[in-house]
Short mmCIF file of C-alpha atoms in Angstrom, two decimals:
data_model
loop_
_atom_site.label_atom_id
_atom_site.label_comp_id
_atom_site.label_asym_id
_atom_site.label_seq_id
_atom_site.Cartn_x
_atom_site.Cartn_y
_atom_site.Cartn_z
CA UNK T 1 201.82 -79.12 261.10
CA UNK T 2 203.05 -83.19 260.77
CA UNK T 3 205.54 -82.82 264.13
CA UNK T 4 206.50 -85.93 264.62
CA UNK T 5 207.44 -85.39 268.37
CA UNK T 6 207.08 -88.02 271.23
CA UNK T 7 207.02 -87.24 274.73
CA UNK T 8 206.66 -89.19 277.79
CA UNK T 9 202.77 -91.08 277.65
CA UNK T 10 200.42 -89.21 279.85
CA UNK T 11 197.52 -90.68 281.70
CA UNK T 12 194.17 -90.43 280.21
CA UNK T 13 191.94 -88.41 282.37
CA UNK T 14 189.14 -88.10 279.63
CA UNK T 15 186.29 -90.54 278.95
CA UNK T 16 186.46 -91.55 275.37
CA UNK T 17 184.12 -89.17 273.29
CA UNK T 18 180.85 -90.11 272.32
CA UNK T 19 180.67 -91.36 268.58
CA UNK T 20 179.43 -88.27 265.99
CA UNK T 21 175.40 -87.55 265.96
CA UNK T 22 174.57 -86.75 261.69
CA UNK T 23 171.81 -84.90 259.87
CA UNK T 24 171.41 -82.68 263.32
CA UNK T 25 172.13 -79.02 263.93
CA UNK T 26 175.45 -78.37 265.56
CA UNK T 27 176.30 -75.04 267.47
CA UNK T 28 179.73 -74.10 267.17
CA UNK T 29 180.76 -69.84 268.15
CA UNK T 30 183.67 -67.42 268.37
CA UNK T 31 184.90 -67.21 271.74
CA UNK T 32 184.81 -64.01 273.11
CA UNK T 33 188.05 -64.92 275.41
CA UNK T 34 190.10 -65.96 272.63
CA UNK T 35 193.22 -67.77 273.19
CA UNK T 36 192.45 -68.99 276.75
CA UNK T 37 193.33 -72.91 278.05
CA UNK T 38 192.49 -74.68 280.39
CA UNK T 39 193.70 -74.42 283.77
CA UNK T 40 195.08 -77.05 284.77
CA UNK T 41 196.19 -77.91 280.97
CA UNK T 42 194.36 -80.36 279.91
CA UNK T 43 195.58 -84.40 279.04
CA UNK T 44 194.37 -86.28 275.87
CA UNK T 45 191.37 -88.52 276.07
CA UNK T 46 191.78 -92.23 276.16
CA UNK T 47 191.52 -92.94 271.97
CA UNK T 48 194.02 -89.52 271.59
CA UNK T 49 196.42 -91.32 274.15
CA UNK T 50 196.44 -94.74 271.99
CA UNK T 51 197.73 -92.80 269.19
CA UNK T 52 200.19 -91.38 271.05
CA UNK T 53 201.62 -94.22 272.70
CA UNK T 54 201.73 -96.41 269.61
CA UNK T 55 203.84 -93.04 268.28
CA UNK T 56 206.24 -93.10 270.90
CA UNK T 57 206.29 -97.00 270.30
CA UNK T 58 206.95 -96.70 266.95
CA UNK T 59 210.26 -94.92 267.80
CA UNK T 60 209.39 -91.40 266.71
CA UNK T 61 211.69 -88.73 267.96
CA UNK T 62 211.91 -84.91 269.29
CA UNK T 63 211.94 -82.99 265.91
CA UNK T 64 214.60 -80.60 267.58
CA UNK T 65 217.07 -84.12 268.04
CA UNK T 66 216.50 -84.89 264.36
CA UNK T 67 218.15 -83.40 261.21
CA UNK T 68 215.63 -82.58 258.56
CA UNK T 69 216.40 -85.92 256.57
CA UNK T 70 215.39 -88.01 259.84
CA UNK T 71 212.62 -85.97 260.34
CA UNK T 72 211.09 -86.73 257.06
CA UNK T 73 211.84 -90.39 257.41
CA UNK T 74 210.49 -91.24 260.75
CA UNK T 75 207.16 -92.54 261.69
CA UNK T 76 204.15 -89.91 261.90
CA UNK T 77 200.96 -90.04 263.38
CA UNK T 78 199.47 -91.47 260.34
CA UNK T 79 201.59 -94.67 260.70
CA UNK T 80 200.57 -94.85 264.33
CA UNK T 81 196.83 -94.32 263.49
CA UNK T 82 197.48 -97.21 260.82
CA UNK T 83 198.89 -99.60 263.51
CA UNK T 84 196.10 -98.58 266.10
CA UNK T 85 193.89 -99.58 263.04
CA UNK T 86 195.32 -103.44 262.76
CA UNK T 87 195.67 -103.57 266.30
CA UNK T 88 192.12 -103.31 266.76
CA UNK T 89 190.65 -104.87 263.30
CA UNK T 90 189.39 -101.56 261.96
CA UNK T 91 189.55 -101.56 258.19
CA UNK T 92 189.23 -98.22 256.01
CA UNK T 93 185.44 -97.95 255.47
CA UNK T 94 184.53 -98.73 252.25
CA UNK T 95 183.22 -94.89 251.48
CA UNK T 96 186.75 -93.79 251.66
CA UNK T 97 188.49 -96.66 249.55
CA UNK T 98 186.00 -96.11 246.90
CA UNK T 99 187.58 -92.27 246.27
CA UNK T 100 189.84 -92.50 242.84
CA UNK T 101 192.73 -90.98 243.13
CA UNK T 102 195.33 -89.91 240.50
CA UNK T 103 198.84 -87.80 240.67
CA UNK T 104 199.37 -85.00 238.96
CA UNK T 105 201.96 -81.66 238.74
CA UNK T 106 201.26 -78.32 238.87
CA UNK T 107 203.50 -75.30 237.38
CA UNK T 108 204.95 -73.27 240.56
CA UNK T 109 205.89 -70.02 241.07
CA UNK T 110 209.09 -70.65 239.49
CA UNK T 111 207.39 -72.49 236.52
CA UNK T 112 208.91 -76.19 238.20
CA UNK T 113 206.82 -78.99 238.30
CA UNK T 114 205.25 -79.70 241.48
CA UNK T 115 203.45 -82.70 242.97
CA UNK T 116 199.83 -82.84 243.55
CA UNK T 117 197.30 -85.64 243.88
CA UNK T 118 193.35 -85.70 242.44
CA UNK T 119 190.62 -87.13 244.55
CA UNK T 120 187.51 -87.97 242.74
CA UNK T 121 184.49 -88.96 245.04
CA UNK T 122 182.38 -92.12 243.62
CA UNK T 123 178.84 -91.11 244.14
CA UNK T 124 177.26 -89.18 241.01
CA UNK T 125 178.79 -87.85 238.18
CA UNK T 126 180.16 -84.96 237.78
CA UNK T 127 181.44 -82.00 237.50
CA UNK T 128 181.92 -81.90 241.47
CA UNK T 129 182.51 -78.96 243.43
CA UNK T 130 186.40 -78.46 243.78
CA UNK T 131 188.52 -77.89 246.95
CA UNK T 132 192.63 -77.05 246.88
CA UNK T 133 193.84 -78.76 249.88
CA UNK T 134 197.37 -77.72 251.22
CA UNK T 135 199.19 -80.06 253.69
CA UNK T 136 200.86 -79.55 256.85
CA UNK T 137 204.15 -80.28 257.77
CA UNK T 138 205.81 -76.69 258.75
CA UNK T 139 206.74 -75.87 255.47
CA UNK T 140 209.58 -78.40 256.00
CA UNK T 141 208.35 -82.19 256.30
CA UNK T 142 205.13 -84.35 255.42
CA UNK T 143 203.38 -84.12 252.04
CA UNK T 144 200.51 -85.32 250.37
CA UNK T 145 200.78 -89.10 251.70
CA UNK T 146 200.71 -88.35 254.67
CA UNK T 147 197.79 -85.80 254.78
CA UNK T 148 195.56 -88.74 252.48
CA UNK T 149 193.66 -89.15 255.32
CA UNK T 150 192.41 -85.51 255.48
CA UNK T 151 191.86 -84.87 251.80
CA UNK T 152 190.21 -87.86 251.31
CA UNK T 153 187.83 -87.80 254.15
CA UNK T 154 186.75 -84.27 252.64
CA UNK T 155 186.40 -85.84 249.24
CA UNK T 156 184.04 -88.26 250.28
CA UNK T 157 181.95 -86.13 253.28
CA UNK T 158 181.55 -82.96 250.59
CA UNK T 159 181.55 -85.06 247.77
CA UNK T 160 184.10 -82.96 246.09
CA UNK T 161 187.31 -83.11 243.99
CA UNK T 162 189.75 -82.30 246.11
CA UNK T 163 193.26 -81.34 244.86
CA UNK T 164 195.99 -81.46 247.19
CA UNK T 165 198.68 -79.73 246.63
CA UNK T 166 202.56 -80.03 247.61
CA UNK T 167 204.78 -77.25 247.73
CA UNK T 168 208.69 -76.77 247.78
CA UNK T 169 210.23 -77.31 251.19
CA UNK T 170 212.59 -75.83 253.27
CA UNK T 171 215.18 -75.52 253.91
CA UNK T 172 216.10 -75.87 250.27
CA UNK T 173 212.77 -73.42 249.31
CA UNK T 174 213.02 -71.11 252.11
CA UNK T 175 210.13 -68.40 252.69
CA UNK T 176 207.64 -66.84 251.12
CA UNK T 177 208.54 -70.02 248.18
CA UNK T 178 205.94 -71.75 250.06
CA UNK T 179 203.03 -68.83 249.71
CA UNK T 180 204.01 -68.47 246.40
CA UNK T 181 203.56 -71.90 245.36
CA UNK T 182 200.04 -72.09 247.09
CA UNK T 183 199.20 -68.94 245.20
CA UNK T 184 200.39 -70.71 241.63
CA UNK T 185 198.54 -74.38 242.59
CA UNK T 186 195.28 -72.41 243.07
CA UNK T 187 195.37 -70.28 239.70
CA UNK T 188 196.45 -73.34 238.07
CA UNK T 189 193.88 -75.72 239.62
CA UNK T 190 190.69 -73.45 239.10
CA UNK T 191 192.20 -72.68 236.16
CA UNK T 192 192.20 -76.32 234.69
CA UNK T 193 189.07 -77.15 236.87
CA UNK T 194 187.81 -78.80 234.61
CA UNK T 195 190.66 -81.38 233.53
CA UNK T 196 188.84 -82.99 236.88
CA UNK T 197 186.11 -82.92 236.54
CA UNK T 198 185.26 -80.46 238.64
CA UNK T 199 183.40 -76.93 238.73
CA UNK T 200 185.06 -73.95 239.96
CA UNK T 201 181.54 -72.21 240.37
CA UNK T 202 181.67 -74.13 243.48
CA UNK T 203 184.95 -73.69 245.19
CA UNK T 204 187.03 -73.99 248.82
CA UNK T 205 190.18 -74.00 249.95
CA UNK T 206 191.28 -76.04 252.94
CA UNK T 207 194.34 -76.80 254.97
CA UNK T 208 196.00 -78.21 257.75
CA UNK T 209 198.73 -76.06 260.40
CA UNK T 210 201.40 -75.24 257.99
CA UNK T 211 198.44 -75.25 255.16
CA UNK T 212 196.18 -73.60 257.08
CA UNK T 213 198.30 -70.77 256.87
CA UNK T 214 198.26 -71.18 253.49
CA UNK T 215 195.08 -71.92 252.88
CA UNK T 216 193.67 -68.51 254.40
CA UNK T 217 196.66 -66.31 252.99
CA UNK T 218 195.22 -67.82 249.51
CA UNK T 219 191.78 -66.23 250.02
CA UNK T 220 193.57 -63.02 250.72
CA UNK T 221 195.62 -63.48 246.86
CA UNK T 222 192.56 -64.54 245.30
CA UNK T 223 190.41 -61.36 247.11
CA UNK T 224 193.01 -59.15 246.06
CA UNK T 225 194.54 -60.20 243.13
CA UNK T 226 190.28 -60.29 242.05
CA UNK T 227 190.88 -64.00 240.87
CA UNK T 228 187.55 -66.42 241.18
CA UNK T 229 186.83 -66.09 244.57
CA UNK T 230 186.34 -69.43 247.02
CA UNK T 231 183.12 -69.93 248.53
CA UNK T 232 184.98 -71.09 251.70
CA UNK T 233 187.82 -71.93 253.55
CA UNK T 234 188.26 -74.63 256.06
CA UNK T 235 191.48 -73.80 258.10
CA UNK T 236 192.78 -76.71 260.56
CA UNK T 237 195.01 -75.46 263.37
CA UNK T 238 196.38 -73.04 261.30
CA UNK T 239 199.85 -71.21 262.09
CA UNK T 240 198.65 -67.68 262.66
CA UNK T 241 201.51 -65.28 264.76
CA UNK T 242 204.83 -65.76 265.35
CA UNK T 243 204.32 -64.79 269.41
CA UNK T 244 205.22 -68.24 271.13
CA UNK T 245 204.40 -66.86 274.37
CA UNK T 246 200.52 -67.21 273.71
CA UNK T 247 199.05 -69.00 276.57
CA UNK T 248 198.36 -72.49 274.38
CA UNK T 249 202.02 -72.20 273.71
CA UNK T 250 202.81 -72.01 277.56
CA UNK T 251 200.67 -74.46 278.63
CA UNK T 252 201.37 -77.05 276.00
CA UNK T 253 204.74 -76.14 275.30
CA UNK T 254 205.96 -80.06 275.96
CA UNK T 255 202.90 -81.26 273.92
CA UNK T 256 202.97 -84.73 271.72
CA UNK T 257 203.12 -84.66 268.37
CA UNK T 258 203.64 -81.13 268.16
CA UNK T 259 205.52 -78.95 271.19
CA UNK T 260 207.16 -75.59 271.02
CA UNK T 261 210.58 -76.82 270.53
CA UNK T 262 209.28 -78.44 267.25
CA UNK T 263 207.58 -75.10 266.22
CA UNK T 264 211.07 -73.38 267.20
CA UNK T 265 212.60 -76.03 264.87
CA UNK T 266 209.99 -75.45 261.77
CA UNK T 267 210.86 -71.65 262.20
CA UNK T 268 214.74 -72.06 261.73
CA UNK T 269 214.51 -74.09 258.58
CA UNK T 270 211.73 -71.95 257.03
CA UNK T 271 212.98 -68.15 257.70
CA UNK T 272 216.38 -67.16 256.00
CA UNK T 273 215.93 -64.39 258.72
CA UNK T 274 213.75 -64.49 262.23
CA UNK T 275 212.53 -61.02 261.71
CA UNK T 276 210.56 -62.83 258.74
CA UNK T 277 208.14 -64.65 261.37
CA UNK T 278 206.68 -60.47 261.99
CA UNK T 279 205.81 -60.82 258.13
CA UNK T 280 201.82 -60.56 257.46
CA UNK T 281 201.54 -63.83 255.99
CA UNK T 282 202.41 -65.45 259.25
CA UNK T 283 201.02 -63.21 261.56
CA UNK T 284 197.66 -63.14 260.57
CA UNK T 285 196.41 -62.47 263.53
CA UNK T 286 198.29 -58.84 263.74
CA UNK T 287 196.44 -58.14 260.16
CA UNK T 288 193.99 -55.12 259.78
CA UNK T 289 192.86 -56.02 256.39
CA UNK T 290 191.06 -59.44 256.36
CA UNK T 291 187.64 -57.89 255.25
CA UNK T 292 185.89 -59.17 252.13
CA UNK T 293 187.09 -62.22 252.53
CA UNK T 294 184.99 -65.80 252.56
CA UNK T 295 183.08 -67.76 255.40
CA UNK T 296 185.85 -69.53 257.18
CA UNK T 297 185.91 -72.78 259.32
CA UNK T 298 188.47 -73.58 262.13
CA UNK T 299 189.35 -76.16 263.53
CA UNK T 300 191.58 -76.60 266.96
CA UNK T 301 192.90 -79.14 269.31
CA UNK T 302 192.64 -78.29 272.84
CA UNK T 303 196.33 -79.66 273.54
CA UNK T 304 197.86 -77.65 271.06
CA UNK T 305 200.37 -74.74 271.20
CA UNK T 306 198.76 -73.67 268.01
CA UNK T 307 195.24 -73.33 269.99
CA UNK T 308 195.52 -69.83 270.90
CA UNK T 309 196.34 -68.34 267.85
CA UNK T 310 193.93 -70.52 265.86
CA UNK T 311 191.09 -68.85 268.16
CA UNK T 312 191.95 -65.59 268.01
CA UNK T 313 192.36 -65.44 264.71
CA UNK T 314 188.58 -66.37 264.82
CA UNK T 315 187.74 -64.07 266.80
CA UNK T 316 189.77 -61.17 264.05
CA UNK T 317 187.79 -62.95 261.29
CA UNK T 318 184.64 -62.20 263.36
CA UNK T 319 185.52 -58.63 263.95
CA UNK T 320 186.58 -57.80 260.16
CA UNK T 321 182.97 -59.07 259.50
CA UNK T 322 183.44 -62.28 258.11
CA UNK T 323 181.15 -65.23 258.80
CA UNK T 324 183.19 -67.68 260.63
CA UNK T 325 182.90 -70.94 262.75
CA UNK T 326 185.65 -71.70 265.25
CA UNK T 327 185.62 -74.85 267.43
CA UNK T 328 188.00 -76.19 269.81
CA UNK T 329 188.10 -79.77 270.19
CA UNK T 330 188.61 -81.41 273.85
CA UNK T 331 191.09 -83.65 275.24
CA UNK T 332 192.90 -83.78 271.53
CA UNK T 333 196.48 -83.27 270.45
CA UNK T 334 197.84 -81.40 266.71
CA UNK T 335 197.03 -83.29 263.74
CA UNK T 336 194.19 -85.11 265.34
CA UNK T 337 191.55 -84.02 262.19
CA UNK T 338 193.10 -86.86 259.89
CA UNK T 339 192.10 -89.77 262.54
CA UNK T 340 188.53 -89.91 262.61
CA UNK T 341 189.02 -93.97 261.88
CA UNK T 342 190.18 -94.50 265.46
CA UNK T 343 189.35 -90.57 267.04
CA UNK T 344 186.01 -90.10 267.67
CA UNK T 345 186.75 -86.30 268.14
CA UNK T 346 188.27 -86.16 264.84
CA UNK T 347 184.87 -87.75 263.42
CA UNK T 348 183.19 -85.14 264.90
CA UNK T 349 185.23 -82.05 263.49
CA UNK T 350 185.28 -83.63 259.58
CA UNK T 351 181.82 -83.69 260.25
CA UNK T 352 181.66 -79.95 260.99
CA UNK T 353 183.88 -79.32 258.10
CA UNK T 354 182.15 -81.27 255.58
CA UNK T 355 178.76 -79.49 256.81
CA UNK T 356 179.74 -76.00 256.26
CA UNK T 357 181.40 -77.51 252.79
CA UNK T 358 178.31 -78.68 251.44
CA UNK T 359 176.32 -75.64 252.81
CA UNK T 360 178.96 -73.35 250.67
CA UNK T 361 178.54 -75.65 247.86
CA UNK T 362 174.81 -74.92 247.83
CA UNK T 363 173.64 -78.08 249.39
CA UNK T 364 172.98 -79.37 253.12
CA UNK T 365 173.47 -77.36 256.62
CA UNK T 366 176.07 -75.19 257.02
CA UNK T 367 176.56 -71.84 259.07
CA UNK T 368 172.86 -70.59 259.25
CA UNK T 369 171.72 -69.47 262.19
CA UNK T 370 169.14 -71.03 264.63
CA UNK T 371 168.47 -74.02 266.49
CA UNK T 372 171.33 -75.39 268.88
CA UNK T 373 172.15 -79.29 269.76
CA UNK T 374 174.17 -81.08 272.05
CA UNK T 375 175.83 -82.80 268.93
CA UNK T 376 178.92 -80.81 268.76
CA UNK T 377 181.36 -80.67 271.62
CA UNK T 378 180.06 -77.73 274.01
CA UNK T 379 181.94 -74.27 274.26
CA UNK T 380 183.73 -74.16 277.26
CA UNK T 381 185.05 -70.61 278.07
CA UNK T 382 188.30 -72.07 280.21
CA UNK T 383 189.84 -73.63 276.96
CA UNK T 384 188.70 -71.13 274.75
CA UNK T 385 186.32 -72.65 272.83
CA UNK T 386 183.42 -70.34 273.43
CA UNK T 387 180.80 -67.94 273.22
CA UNK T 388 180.93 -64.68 270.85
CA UNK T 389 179.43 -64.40 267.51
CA UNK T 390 177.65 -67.19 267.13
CA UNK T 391 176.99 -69.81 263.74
CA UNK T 392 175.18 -72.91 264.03
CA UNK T 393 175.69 -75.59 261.33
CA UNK T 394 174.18 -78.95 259.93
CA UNK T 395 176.14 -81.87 260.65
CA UNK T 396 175.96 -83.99 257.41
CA UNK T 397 176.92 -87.34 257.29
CA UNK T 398 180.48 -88.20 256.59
CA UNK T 399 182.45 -91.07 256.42
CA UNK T 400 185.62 -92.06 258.81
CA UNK T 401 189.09 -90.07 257.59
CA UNK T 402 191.47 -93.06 256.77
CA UNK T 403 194.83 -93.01 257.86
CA UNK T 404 197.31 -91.47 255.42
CA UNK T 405 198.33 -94.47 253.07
CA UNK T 406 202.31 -95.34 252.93
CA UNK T 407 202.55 -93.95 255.97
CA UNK T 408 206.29 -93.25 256.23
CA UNK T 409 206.99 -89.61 256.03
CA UNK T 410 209.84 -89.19 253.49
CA UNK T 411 211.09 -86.89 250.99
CA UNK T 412 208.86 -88.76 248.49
CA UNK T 413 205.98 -87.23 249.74
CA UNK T 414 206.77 -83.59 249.11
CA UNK T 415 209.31 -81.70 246.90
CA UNK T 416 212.82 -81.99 247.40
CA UNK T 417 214.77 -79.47 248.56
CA UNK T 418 216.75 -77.55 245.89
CA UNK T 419 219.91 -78.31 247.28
CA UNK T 420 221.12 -81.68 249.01
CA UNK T 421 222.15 -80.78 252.48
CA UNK T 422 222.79 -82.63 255.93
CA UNK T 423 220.52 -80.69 258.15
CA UNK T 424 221.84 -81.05 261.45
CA UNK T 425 220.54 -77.81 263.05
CA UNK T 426 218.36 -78.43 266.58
CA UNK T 427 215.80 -76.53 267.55
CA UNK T 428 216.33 -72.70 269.34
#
């Protein structure tokens, strides 16, 4: 979810992170305490902490101060990853700039025209595996601009088409518009796979918080409605229950970019009613039917009030007999998967991502089991990030995620809402 939140800078008690080890096994494993932080919580590492403060510099604000128009105007953590970027000379490496991109619209649920965006890797040919990408933002804010970063960095590491997909917004497109626009941009994009260049024998669907959501409520359409099936889904911090007491939510309830209040805030634009945050698509975690489905990939940040729920929903993956990979990334805040330019941590989980990708897609490493390394981050049992059922995977290499380009999170990025409005509502 793109919360654009700032709160006071904490100290960096973390040593920076190690840069990403390629082309070497990686252990990653369902925790078997699920949901569990660290105690004391824990504070981001030194290059998380840089993002932050530029953030805060840049003037971003509490999501629960803002009305929904200023919340989709001000600066996100892709513009401060961008001025970390020229503050320290780092230029988008050329692997990433060389991925052609192109706009598009798809039909959605209501038959309207919806925004989307084509990325075509440069190396080889053709046709290229295909992932549908869905973007965070709560179902309210962000869009395809400012998730570049991600969908690009997945292009390039899987070597895949990746279509990412907008959706209408609330408050204007209030829920379940949202799951049933995700449904329509995957039937249309497998669909018309190969407008793209792209083969739909080889398929994934990926997203980030808000699209995470969507992303693994899509493999339950697709299993059920007996559409093509994905090979796999990568699901980033994904929004899972509706139970804000969960102990990431205690511990980082005050969390930068992304805090309670601001999850509180997403939740009053997107349900009509609050009894709709009980429904099944949200609280996946609370679902008894989530057999059948694909190998899955999560990925969590440690500081996170999402962290709990993203683990535990591992851990009901696990038990419904699905292959799955969770790991829970150290001393990193929400929405740090998209900054692997300046984020060594974030280098590390597109690296994950992309291996299990390209192991799905028939090629390198993936979720075999076997031989363990010290590449990925280790499981540690007091944030939750442990032991369980246990994958390993082979870390292919992957170029640096880039920043999202334009930066500025506006209404441009997404779809409008359906009906002009001064949002002026705060958080609950």
């Amino acid at each position: 979810m793109s919360a654009q939140e700032t709160a006071p800078a904490e100290t960096a008690t973390a040593e920076t992170s190690p840069a990403p080890v390629t082309n070497v096994e990686m252990e990653a494993s369902v925790t078997a305490d699920a949901g569990a932080v660290a105690d004391p919580p824990a504070a981001p590492d030194e290059d998380m902490q840089a993002v932050l403060d530029k953030l805060a510099e840049l003037g971003a604000q509490p999501l629960s101060e803002l009305s929904v128009e200023e919340a989709r105007s001000q600066p996100t953590p892709a513009d401060a990853v961008m001025a970390v970027m020229e503050e320290r000379g780092i230029e988008m490496p050329e692997d990433l700039a060389v991925v052609a991109t192109r706009d598009i619209t798809y039909p959605g649920a209501d038959g309207s025209q919806i925004d989307a965006r084509v990325y075509t890797p440069a190396e080889g040919e053709g046709p290229f595996p295909l992932i549908v990408y869905y973007h965070g933002g709560g179902w309210v804010i962000a869009g395809i601009d400012v998730y570049d970063a991600s969908a690009r960095a997945l292009a390039a590491g899987a070597n895949a088409v990746v279509v990412s997909a907008t959706y209408r917004q609330a408050p204007g497109a209030t829920f379940p518009t949202q799951h049933e626009d995700a449904n329509a941009a995957y039937e249309w994009i497998v669909e018309n796979s190969g407008d793209f260049n792209a083969d739909a024998e080889r398929l994934a669907i990926a997203g980030e918080s808000a699209g995470g959501n969507l992303a693994l409520n899509v493999a339950i359409h697709a299993r059920d409605a007996e559409l093509i099936q994905p090979d796999h889904v990568l699901s980033v911090y994904p929004i899972a229950s509706d139970d804000m007491q969960l102990p990431s939510y205690e511990a980082y309830a005050d969390a930068t970019p992304l805090s309670r209040d601001g999850m509180e805030w997403f939740f009053d634009k997107v349900f009509e009613d609050p009894s709709q945050a009980s429904d099944p698509r949200i609280d996946l975690i609370s679902r008894d039917d989530l057999q059948g489905l694909p190998a899955v990939t999560i990925v969590n940040a440690e500081i996170d009030p999402l962290q709990s729920e993203g683990e535990i929903m591992a851990e009901r993956l696990a038990d419904a007999g699905v292959e799955v990979e969770q790991m829970t990334y150290d001393g990193v805040t929400h929405e740090f998967f998209g900054m692997g330019t300046v984020v060594p941590q974030a280098q590390e989980a597109v690296d994950m991502a992309v291996a299990n990708l390209r192991e799905a897609f028939g090629g390198e490493g993936g979720m075999d089991s076997g031989a363990t390394t010290d590449a990925a981050p280790e499981a540690d049992t007091a944030t939750g990030s442990g032991e369980g059922l246990e994958t390993d995977t082979m870390a292919t290499e992957a170029p640096d995620a880039m920043p999202a380009e334009g930066g500025t999170n506006t209404e441009a990025d997404g779809i409008a809402d359906t009906a002009e409005e001064e949002e002026t509502t705060t958080g609950n």
